[in-house]
Coordinates of C-alpha atoms and ligand atoms in Angstrom, one line a residue:
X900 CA 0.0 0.0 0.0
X901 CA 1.7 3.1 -1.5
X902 CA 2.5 5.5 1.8
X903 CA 0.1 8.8 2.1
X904 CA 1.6 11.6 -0.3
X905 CA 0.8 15.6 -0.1
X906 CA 2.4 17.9 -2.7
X907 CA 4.7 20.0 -0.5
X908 CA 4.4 22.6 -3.5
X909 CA 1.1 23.2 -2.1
X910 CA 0.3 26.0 0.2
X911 CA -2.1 24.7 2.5
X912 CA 0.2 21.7 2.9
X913 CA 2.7 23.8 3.9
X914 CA 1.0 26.0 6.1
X915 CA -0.8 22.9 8.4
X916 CA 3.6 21.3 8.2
X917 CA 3.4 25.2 9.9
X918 CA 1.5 24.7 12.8
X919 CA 3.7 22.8 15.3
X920 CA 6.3 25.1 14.3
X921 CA 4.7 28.6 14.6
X922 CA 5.0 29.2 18.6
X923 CA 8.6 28.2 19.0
X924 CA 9.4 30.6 16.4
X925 CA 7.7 33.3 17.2
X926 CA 9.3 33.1 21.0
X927 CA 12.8 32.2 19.3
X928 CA 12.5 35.6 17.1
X929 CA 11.3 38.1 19.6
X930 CA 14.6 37.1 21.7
X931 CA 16.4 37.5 19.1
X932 CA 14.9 40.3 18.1
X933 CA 15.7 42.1 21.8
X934 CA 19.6 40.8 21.3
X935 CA 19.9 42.6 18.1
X936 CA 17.9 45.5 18.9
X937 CA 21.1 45.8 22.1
X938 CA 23.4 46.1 19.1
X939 CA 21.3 48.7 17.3
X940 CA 20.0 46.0 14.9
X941 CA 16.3 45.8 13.8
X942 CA 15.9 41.8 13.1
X943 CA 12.5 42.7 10.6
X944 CA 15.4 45.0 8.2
X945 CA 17.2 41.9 8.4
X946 CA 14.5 39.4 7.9
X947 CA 13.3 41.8 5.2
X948 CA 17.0 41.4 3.1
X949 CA 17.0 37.8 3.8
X950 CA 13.2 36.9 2.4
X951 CA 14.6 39.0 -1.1
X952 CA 17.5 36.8 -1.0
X953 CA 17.5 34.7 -4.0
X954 CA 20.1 31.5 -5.2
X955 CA 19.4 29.6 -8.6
X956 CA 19.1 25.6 -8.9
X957 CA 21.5 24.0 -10.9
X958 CA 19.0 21.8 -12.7
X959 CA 22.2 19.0 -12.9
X960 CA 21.9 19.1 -9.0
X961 CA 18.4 17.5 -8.7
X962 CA 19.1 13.9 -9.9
X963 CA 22.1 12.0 -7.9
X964 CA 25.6 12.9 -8.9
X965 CA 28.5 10.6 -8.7
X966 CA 32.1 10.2 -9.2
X967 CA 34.6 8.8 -11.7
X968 CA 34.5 5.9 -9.4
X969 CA 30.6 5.1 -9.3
X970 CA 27.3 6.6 -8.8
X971 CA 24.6 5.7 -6.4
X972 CA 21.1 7.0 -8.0
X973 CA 17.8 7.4 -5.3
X974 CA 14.5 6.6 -5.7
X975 CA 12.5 8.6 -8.4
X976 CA 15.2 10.3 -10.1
X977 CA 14.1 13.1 -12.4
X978 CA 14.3 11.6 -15.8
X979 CA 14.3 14.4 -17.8
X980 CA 14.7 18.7 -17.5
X981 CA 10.6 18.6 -17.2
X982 CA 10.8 16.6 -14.3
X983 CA 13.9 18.3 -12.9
X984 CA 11.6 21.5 -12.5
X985 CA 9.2 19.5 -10.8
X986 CA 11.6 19.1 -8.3
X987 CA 13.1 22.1 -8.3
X988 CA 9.4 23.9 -7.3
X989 CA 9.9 21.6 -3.9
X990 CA 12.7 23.4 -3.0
X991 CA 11.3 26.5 -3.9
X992 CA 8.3 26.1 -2.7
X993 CA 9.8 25.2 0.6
X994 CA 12.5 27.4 0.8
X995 CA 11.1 30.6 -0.8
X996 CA 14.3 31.1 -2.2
X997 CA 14.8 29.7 -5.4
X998 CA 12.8 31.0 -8.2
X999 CA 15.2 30.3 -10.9
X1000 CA 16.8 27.4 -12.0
X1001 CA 20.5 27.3 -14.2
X1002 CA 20.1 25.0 -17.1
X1003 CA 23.0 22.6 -18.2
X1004 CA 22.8 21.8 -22.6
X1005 CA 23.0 19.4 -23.9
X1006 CA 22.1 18.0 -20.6
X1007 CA 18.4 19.5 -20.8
X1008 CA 17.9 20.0 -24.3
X1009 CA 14.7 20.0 -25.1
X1010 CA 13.0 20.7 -28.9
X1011 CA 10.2 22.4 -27.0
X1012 CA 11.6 25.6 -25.1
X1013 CA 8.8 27.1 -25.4
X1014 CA 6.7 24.6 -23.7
X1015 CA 9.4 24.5 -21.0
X1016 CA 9.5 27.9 -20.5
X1017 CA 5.4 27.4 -19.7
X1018 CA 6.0 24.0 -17.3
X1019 CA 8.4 26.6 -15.2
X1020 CA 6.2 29.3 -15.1
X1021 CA 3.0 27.1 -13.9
X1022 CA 5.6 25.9 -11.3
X1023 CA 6.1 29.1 -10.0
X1024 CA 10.0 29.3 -11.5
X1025 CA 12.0 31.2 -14.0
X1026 CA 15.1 30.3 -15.8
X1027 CA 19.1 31.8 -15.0
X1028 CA 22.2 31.7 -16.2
X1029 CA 22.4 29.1 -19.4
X1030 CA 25.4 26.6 -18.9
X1031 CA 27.2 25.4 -22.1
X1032 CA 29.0 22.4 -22.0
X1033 CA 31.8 21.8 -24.8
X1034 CA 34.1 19.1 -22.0
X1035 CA 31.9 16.2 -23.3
X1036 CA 31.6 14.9 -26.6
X1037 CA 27.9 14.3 -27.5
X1038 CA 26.8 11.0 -30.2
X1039 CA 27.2 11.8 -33.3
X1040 CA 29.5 15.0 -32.5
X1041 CA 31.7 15.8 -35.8
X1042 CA 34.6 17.1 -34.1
X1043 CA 35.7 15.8 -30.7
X1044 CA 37.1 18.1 -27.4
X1045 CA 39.3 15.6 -26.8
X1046 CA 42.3 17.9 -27.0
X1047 CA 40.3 21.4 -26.2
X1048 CA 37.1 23.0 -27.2
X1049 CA 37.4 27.1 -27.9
X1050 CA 41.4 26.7 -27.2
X1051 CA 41.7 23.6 -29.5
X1052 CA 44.3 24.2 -32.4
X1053 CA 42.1 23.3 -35.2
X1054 CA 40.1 26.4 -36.2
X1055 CA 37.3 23.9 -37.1
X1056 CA 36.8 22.8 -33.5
X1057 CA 37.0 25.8 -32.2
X1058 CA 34.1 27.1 -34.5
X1059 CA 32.2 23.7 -33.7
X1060 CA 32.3 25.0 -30.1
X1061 CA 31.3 28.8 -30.7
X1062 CA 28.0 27.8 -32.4
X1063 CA 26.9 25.8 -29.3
X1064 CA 27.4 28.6 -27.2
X1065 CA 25.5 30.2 -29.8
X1066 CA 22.7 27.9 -29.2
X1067 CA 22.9 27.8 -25.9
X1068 CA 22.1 31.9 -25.8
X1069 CA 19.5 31.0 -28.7
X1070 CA 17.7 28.5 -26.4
X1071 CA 18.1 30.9 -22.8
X1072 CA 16.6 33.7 -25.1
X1073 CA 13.4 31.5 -25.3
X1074 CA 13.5 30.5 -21.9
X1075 CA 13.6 34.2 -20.7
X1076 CA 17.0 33.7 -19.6
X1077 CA 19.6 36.6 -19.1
X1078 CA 23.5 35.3 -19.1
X1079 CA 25.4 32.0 -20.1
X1080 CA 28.0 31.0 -18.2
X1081 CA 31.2 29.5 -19.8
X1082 CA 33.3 26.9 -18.3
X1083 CA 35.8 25.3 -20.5
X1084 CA 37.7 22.4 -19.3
X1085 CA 40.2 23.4 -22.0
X1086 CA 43.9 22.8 -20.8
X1087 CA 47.1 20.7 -20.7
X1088 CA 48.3 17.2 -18.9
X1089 CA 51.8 17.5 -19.4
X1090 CA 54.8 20.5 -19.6
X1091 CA 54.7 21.0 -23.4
X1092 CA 51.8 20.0 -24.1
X1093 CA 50.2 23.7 -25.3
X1094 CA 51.5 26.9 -25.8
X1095 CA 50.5 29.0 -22.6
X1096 CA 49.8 32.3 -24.8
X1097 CA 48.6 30.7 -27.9
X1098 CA 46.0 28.8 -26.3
X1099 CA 44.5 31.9 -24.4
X1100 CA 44.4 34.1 -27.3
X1101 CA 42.5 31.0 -29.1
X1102 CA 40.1 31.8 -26.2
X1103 CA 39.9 34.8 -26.7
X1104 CA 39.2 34.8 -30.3
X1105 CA 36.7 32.2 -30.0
X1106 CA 34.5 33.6 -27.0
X1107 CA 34.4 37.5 -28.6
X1108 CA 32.8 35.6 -31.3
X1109 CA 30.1 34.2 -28.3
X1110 CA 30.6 37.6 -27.0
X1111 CA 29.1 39.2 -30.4
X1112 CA 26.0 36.7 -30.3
X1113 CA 25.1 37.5 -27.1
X1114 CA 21.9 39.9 -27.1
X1115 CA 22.2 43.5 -25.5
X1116 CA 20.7 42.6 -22.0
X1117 CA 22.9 39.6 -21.6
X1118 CA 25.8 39.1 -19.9
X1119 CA 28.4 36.4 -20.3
X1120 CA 30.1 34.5 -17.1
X1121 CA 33.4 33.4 -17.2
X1122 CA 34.2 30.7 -14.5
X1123 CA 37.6 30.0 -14.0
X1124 CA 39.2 26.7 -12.7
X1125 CA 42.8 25.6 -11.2
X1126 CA 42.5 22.2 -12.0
X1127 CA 40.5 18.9 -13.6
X1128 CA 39.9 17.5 -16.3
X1129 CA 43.2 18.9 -17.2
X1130 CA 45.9 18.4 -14.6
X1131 CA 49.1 20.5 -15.6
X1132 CA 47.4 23.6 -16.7
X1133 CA 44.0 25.4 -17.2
X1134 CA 43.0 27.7 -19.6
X1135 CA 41.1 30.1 -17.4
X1136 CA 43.0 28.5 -14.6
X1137 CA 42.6 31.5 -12.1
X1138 CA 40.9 35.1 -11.5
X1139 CA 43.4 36.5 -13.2
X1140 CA 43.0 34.9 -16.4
X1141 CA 39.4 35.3 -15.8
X1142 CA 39.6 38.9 -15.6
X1143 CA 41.6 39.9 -18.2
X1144 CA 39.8 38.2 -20.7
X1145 CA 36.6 39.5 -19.6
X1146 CA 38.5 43.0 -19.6
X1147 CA 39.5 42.3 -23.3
X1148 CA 35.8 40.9 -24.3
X1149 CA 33.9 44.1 -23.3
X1150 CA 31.1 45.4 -20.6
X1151 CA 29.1 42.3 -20.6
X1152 CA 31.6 39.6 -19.5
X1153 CA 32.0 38.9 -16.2
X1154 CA 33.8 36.7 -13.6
X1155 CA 31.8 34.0 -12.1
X1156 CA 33.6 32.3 -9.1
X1157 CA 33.1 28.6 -7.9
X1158 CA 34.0 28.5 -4.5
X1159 CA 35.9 25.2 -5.0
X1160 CA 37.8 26.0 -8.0
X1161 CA 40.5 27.2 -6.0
X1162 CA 43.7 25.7 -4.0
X1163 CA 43.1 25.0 -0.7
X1164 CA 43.5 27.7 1.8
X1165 CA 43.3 30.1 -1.2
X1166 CA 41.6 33.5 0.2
X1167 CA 38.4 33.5 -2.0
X1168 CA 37.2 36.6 -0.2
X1169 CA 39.7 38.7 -1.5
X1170 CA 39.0 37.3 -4.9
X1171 CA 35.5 38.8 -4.2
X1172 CA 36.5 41.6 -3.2
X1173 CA 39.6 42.7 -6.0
X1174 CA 36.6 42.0 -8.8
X1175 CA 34.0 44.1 -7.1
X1176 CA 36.8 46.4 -7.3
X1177 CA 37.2 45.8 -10.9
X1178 CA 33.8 45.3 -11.3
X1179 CA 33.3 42.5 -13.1
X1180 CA 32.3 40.2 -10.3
X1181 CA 29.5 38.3 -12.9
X1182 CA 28.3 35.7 -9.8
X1183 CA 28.9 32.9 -7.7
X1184 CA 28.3 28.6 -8.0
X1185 CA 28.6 28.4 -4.3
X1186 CA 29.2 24.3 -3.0
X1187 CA 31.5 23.9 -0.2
X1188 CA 35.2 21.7 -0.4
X1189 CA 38.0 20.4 1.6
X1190 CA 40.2 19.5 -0.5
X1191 CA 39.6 19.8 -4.4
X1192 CA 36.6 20.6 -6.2
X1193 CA 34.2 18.2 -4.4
X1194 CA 31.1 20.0 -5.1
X1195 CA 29.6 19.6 -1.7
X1196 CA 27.0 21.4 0.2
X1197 CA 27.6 24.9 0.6
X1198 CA 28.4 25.8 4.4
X1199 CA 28.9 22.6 5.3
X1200 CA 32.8 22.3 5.3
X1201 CA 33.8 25.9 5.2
X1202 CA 30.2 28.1 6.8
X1203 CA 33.0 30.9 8.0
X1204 CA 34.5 31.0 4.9
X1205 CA 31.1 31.1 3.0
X1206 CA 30.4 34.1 5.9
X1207 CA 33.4 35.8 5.0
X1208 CA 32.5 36.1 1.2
X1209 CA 29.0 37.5 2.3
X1210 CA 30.6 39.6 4.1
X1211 CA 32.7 41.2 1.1
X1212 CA 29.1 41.3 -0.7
X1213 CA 27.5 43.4 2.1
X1214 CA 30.2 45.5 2.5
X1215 CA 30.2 46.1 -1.4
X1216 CA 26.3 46.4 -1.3
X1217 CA 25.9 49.2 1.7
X1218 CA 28.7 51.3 -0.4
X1219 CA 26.8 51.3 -3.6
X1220 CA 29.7 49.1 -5.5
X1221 CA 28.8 50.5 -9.1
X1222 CA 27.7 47.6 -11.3
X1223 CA 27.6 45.2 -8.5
X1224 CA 24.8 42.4 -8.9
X1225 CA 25.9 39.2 -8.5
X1226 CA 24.3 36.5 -10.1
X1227 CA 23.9 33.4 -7.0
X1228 CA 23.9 29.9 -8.6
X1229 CA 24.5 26.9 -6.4
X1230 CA 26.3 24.1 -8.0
X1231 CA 26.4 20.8 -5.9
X1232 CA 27.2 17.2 -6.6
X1233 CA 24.9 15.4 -4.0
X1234 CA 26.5 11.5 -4.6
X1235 CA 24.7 10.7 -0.7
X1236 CA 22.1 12.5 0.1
X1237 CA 18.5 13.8 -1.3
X1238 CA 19.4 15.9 -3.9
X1239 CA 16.5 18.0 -2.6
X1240 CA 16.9 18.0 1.0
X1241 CA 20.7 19.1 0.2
X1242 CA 20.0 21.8 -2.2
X1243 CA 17.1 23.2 0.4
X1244 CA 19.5 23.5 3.4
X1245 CA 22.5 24.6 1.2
X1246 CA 20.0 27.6 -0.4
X1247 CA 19.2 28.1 3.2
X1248 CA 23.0 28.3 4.1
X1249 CA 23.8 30.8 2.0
X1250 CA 21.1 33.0 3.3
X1251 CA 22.6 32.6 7.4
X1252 CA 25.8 33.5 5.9
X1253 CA 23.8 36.7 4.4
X1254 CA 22.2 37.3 7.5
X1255 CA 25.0 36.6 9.8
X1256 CA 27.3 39.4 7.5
X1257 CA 24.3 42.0 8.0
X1258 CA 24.4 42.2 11.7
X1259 CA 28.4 42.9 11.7
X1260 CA 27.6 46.4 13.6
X1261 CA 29.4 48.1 11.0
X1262 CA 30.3 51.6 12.5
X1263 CA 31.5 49.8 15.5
X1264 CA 34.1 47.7 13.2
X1265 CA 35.3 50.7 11.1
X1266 CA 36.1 52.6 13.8
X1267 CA 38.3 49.6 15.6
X1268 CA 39.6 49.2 11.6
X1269 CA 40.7 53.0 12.1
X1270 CA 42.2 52.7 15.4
X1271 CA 44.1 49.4 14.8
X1272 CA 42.3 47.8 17.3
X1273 CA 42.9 44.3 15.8
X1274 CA 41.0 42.2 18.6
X1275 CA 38.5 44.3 18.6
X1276 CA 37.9 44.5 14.7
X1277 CA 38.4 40.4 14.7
X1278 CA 35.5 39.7 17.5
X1279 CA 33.3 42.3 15.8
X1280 CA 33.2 40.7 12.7
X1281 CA 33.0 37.6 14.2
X1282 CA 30.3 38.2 16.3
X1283 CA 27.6 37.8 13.6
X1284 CA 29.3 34.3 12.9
X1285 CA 29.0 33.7 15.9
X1286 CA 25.3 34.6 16.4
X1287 CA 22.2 31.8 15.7
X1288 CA 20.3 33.7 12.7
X1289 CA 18.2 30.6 12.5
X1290 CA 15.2 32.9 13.6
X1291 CA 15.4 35.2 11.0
X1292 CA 15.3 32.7 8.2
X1293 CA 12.6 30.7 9.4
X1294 CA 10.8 34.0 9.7
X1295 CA 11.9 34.8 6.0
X1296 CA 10.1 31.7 4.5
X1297 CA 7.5 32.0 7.0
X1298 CA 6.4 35.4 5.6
X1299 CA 6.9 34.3 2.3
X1300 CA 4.6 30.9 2.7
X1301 CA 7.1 29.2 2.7
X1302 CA 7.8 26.6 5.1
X1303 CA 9.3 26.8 8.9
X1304 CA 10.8 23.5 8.6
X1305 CA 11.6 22.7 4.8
X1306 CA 13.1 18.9 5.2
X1307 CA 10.7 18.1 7.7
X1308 CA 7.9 19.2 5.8
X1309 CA 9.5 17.6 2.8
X1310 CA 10.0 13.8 4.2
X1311 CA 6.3 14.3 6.0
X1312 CA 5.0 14.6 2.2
X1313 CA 6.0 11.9 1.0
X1314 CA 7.3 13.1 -2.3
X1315 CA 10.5 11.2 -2.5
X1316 CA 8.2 7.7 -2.4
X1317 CA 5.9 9.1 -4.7
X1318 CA 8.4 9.9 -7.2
X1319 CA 9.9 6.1 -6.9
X1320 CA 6.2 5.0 -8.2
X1321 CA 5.5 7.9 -10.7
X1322 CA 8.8 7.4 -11.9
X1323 CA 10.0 3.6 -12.3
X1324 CA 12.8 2.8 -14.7
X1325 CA 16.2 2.1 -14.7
X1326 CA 18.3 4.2 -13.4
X1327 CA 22.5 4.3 -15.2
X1328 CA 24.6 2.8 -12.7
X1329 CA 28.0 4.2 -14.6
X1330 CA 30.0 6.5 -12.7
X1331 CA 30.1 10.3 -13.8
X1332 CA 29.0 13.3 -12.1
X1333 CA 25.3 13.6 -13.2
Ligands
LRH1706 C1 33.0 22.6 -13.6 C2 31.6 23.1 -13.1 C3 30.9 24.0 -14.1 C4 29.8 23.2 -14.6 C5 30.1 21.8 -14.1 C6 28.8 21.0 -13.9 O1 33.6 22.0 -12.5 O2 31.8 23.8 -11.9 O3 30.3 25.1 -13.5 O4 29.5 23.3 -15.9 O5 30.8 22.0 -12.9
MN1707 MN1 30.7 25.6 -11.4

């Protein structure tokens, strides 16, 4: 006998999953509310800035991802991008923060964009940044990246790679889509290998001819990488490459940075805060890492690291950072867990990190800045690490009908199960990240 089922995508669902939660929050929020208001703080300006908060779902992130060594698919797997957005209105739904979803082609191509675009909207969701993908070869594929996609040495290639970043912008323009984001995998194993100039002036070349198709509202996100699938050197292997060939591409490029795209230890906040300076900070795919580009839940290795990027955002938000609007993407690999229990608490993550960066009592820290004061300017900052915003963000979702509890309300619906019977069939085994 197939267990009860409710749509958690329905609001009086979620407001009755409500109920039990209501009176511990609301006791929770006014003491809070009284600690903050000590420091000067209003928590319902907070709670205000936190309910507009808003991260897009990496529509590769709903199914199971694995590893080059296996993967582990769940029960009712999304088998296609329709049913991806299905899942993707839980989490919204639950979250209130997730209107928009990052789509992945030729991983959710569709011949019917229009009809997508539709399915989203009747779910409540829009569409973000487009992702192109020229690191896999696709059946029936002419000409292989093998050896490089917009970098490769034959012209041929390269142009094979431009037109599906062309049609990557065409489908996104359908879709209602703004950006595309472009990561290449592009790069060397071995010393020798490729010419280090050569091979970024190929990139250049090739992406101001993506650069020319995009259309004037666009924008163009160039994510950089340090390492994998090539292991000697990257292309766009850092920032700084980043930078200077969104520099050399014009207005509407811009650096998108993957939080685990970096060495360890690297200081990710100052990348933040040198390309608000040069502003051309494009966005974010926020995941959290240890030790290379694990694609794990954001906050859940690093959550002071994630609070110290937030905390280069607000600071470049209260001064008015001129062309500073940072497009938030999450990009996960969940191999163990609920793809949509992980991608509601990491959405939910990056909005404590958020909230915890806007009750840093700012004047108090400039002025210990000013005077040198470095324990005091330390524990200042710290302090709205250290505080529990949890409050706040159940207050957020609250006000936006949204729910108090998004993975208990989720596993008391039943959805997962449902899915497992609305969506038999065999699920690929091989190994791979999606
Ligand atoms: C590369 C990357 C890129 C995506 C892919 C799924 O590691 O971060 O953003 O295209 O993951
Ligand atoms: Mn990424």
């Amino acid at each position: 006998m197939s267990k009860a089922f409710a749509d958690p995508r329905d609001a009086n669902y979620i407001a009755s999953a409500n109920q039990s939660h209501a009176a511990a929050l609301s006791s929770d929020y006014v003491a809070l509310g009284t600690q903050l208001d000590r420091r000067g703080i209003n928590i319902d300006d907070v709670t205000r800035a936190v309910a507009e908060f808003k991260v897009a779902i990496p529509s590769w992130g709903v199914g199971t991802g694995g590893t080059r060594f296996g993967r582990f698919p769940g029960a009712g797997e999304p088998r296609n991008v329709f049913e991806k957005l299905e899942d993707c209105a839980v989490i919204h739904k639950l979250t209130g923060a997730t209107p928009t979803v990052s789509l992945h082609i030729p991983w959710d191509k569709t011949d019917d964009y229009v009809g997508l675009r539709e399915h989203g909207a009747a779910l409540g969701l829009g569409f973000d940044a487009m992702n192109s993908n020229t690191f896999q070869d696709q059946a029936g594929q002419p000409l292989s990246y093998k050896y490089g996609s917009l970098t490769h040495t034959d012209a041929a290639v390269r142009a094979q790679a431009v037109q599906h970043n062309i049609d990557c912008i065409k489908a996104g323009a359908i879709l209602g889509s703004r950006a595309l984001t472009v990561w290449i995998g592009d790069g060397a194993n071995f010393p020798g290998q490729s010419h280090l100039g050569r091979a970024f002036e190929r990139y250049l070349e090739s992406t101001a001819a993506i650069y020319k198709a995009l259309p004037a509202d666009w924008r163009m996100f160039i994510e950089h990488k340090m390492y994998e699938p090539a292991f000697y050197a990257t292309v766009i292997q850092d920032w700084g490459s980043s930078l200077m060939a969104a520099q050399a591409l014009g207005p509407k490029a811009f650096c998108l940075v993957d939080l685990g795209h970096h060495a360890p230890n690297v200081n990710i906040e100052m990348i933040v805060a040198r390309l608000v300076h040069a502003q051309r900070l494009g966005g974010f795919h926020f995941n959290d890492s240890k030790y290379g580009d694990d694609d794990l839940d954001a906050g859940s290795i690093e959550p002071f690291r994630l609070f110290l990027v937030f905390n280069e955002l607000v600071e470049a938000e209260l001064a008015k950072a001129p062309n500073f609007k940072p497009a938030h993407m999450l990009d996960q690999s969940h191999n163990v867990t609920d793809p949509i229990e992980s991608l509601m608490t990491s959405a939910i993550e990056l909005q404590r990190a958020y909230a915890q960066a806007l009750i840093v009592d700012r004047k108090a820290l400039h002025e210990y800045r000013i005077g040198n004061d470095v324990i005091m300017s330390a524990q200042t900052l710290k302090r709205g690490f250290t505080t529990d915003v949890s409050p706040i963000l159940a207050q957020a979702r609250l006000k936006k009908g949204a729910a108090i509890d998004p993975v208990g309300a989720y596993r008391q619906s039943g959805y997962r199960a449902k899915c497992g019977e609305m969506r038999p069939g065999k699920q690929s085994l091989g190994g791979g990240i999606v």
